[in-house]
Short mmCIF file of C-alpha atoms in Angstrom, two decimals:
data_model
loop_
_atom_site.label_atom_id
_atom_site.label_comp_id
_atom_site.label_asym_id
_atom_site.label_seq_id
_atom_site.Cartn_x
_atom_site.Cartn_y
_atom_site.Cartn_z
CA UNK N 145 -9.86 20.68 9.52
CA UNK N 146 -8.75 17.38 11.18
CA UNK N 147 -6.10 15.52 8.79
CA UNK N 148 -8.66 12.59 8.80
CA UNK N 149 -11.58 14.57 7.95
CA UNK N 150 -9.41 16.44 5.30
CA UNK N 151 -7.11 13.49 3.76
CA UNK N 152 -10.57 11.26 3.52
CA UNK N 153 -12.41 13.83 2.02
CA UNK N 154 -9.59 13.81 -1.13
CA UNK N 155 -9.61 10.10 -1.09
CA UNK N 156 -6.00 10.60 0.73
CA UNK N 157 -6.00 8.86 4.25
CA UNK N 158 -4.83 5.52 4.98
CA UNK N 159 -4.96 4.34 1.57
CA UNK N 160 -8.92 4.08 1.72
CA UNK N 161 -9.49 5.35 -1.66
CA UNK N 162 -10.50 2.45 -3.52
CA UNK N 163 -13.05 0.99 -1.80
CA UNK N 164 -15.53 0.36 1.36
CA UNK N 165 -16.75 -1.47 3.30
CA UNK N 166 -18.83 -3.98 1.13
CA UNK N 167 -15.13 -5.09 -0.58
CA UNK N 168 -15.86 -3.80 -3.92
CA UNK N 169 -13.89 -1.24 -5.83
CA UNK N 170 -15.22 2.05 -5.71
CA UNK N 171 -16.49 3.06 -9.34
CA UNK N 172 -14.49 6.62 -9.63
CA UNK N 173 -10.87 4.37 -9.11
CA UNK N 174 -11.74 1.43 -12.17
CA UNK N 175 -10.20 1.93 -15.18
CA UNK N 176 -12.07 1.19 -18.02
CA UNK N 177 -10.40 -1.42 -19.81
CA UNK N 178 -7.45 -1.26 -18.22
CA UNK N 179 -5.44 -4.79 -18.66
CA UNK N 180 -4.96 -6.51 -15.13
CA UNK N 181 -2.14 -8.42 -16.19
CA UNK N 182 1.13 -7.80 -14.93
CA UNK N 183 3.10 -4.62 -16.62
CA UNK N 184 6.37 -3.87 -17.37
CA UNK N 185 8.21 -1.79 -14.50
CA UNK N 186 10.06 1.37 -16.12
CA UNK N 187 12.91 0.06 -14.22
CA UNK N 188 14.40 -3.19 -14.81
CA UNK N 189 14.28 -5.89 -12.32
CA UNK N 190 16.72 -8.44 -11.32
CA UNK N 191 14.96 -11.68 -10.50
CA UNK N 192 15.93 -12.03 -6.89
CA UNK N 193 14.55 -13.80 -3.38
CA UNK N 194 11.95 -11.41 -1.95
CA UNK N 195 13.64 -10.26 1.39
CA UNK N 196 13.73 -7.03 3.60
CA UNK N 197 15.82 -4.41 2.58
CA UNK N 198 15.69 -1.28 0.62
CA UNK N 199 16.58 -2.68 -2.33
CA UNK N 200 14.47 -5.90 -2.59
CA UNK N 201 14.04 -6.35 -6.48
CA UNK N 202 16.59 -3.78 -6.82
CA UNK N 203 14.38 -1.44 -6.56
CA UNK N 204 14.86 1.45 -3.60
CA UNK N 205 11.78 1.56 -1.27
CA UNK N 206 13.40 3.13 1.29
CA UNK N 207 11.51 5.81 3.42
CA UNK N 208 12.10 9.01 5.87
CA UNK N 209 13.10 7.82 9.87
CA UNK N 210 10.19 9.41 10.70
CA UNK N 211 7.53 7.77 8.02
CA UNK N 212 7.63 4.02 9.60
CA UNK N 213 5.87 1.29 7.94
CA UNK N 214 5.61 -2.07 10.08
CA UNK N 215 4.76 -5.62 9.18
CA UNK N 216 3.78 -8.06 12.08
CA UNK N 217 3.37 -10.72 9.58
CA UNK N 218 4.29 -14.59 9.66
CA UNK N 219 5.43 -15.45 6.25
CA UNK N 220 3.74 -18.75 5.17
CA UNK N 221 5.11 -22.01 3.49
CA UNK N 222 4.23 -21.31 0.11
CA UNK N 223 6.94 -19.53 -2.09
CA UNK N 224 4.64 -17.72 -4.60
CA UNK N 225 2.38 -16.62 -1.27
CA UNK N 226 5.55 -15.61 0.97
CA UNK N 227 6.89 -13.47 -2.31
CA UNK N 228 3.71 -11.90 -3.09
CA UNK N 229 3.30 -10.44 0.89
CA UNK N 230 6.68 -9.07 0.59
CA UNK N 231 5.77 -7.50 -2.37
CA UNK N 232 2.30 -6.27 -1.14
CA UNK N 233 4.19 -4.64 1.81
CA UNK N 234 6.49 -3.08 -0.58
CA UNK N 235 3.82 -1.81 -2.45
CA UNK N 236 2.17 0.02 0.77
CA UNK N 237 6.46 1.35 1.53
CA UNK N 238 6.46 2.52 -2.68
CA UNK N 239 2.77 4.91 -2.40
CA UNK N 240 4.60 6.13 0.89
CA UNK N 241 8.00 6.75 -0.78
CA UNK N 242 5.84 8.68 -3.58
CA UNK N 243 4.29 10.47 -1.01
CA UNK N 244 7.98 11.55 0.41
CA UNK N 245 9.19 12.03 -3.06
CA UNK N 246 6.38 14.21 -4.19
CA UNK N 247 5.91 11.87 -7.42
CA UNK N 248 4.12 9.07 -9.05
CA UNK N 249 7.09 8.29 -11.28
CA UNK N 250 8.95 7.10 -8.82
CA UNK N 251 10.30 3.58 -9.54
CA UNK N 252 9.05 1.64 -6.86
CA UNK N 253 5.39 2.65 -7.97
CA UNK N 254 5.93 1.50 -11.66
CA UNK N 255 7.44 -1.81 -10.35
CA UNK N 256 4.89 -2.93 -7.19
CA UNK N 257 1.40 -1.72 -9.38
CA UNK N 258 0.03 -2.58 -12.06
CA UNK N 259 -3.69 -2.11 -13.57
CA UNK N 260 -6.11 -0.53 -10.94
CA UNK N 261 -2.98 -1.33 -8.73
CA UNK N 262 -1.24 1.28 -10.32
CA UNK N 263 -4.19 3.22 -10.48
CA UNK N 264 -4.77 3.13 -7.19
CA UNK N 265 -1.41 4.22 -6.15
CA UNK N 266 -1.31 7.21 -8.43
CA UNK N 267 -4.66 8.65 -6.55
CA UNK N 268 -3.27 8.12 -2.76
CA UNK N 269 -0.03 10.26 -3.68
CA UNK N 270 -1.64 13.24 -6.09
CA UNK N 271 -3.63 13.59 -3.38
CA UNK N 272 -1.33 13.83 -0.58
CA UNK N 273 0.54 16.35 -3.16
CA UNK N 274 -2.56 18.09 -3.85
CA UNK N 275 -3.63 18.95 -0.36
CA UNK N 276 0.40 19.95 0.82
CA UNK N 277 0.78 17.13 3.25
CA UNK N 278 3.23 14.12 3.94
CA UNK N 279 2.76 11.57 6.58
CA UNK N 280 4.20 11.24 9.64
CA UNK N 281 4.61 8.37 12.45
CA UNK N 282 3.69 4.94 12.57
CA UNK N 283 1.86 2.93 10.47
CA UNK N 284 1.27 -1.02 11.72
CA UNK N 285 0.34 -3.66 9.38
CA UNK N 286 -1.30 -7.09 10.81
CA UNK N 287 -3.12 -9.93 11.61
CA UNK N 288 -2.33 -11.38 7.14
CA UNK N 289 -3.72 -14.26 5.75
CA UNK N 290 -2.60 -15.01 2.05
CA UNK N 291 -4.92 -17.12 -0.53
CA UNK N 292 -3.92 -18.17 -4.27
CA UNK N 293 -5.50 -18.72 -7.10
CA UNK N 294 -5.48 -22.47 -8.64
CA UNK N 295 -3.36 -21.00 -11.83
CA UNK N 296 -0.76 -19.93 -9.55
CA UNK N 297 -0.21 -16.68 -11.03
CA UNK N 298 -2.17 -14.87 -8.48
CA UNK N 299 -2.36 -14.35 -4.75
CA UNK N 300 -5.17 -12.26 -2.56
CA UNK N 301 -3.00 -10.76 0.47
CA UNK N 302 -5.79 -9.53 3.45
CA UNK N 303 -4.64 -7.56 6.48
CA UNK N 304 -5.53 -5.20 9.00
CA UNK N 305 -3.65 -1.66 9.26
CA UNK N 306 -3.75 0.83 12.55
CA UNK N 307 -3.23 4.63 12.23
CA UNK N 308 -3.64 5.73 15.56
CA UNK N 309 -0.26 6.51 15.47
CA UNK N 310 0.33 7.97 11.74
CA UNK N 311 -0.81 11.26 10.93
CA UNK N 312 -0.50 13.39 8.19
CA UNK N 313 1.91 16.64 8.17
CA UNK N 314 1.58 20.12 6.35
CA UNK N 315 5.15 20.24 4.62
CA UNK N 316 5.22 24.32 4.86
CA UNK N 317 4.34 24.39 8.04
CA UNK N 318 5.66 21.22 9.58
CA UNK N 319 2.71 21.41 11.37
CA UNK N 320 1.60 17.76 12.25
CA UNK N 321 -2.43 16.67 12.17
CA UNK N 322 -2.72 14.77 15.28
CA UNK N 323 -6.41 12.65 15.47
CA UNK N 324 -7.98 11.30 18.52
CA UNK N 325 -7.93 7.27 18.65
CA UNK N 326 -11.59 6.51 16.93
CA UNK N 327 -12.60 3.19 14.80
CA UNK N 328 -11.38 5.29 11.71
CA UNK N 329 -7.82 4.17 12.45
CA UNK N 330 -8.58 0.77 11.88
CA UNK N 331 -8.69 -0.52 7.72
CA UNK N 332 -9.18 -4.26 6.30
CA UNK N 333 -7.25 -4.78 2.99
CA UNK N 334 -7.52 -7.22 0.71
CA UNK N 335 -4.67 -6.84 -2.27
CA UNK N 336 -4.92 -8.97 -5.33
CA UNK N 337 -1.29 -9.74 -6.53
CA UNK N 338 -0.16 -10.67 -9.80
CA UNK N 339 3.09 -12.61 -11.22
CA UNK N 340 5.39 -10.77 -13.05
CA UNK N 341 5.77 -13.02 -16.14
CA UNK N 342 9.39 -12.53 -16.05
CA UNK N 343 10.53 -12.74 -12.64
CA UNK N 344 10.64 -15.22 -10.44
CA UNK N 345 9.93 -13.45 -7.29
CA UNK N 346 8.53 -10.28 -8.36
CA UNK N 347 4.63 -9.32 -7.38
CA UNK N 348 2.56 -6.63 -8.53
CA UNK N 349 -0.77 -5.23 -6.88
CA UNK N 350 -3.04 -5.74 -9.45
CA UNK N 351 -6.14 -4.12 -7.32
CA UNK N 352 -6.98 -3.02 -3.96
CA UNK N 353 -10.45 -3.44 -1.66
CA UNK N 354 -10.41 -1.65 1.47
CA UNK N 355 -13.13 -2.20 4.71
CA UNK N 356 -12.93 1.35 6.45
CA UNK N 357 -14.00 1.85 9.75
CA UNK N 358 -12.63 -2.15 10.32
CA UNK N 359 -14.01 -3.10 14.01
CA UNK N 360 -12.72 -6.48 13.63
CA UNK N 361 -9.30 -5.02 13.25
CA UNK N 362 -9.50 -3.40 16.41
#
């Protein structure tokens, strides 16, 4: 079966799980009564300026040579906007560094998610696990627009991502699932971020709406 064909069916490819495209969260990935709110990361965080790195929060969220996650984004003026797109992009590099890791424990998960955040990460990698595969490639992130809410304390990150180039890989095998260019490598996200209480930089994704099949990202 084509990775695309087989990821999507597990709720597994591109991150698409949690949604469609009429932006609402898809009923199987809500928690009921979960708390939204920002939660404590299992590893402690240093409050520190949100920067690229592998260690941004001092948190690792490095990944394989071969698993490459880009960002063609133009940070904006606003502080609490510029922090919470780093830290939406570092959510996106933690799911992937579960996915290489073979774990949802892995500290960069507990610190970048929260709520259906968390949630939502914890799906996209058991799945991956589940059906034997890691990814493979490139992964580009663009075209971002950030938004905040008047309290401050939250911040709606939307961008478009392009798989053409990222495909998913059998680990056994090493076999890699190459896909044809179609409009299913194209995805709109919108990620609501939350404040961590405690830190002055640190962002968590609090929940996740996906547009598959995104012709305006094309």
């Amino acid at each position: 079966m084509p990775v695309a064909v087989a990821l999507t069916a597990t709720a597994a490819l591109l991150l698409t799980a949690c949604g469609s495209g009429d932006d609402k969260p898809g009923d199987n990935d809500k928690i009921a009564g979960a708390d939204h709110g920002a939660s404590t990361p299992k590893e402690s965080t240093k409050p520190s300026p949100s920067q690229p790195g592998n260690k941004p929060d001092g948190v690792d969220v490095s990944l394989p040579k071969d698993m490459n996650l880009v960002f063609d984004w133009k940070r904006p003026k606003d502080e609490n906007e510029a922090a919470a797109m780093d830290d939406a992009a570092n959510f996106f590099r933690a799911i992937y560094r579960g996915v290489d890791k073979r774990t949802t424990k892995d500290a960069a998960v507990t610190t970048y998610a929260t709520g259906d955040g968390l949630h939502y990460a914890d799906t996209q990698i058991n799945a991956w696990i589940d059906g034997g595969w890691t990814a493979t490639g490139t992964l580009r992130h663009y075209d971002v627009t950030t938004r905040s809410a008047p309290n401050g304390k939250s911040v709606e990150v939307a961008f478009c991502a392009d798989s053409g180039k990222f495909f998913g890989q059998e680990i056994k095998s090493k076999k890699i699932l190459e896909t044809k260019p179609s409009i299913e490598d194209f995805d709109y996200y919108k990620i609501v971020m939350v404040k961590f209480p405690t830190s002055k930089d640190l962002w968590q994704a609090s929940k996740v709406f996906v547009e598959t099949k995104a012709a305006k990202c094309q």
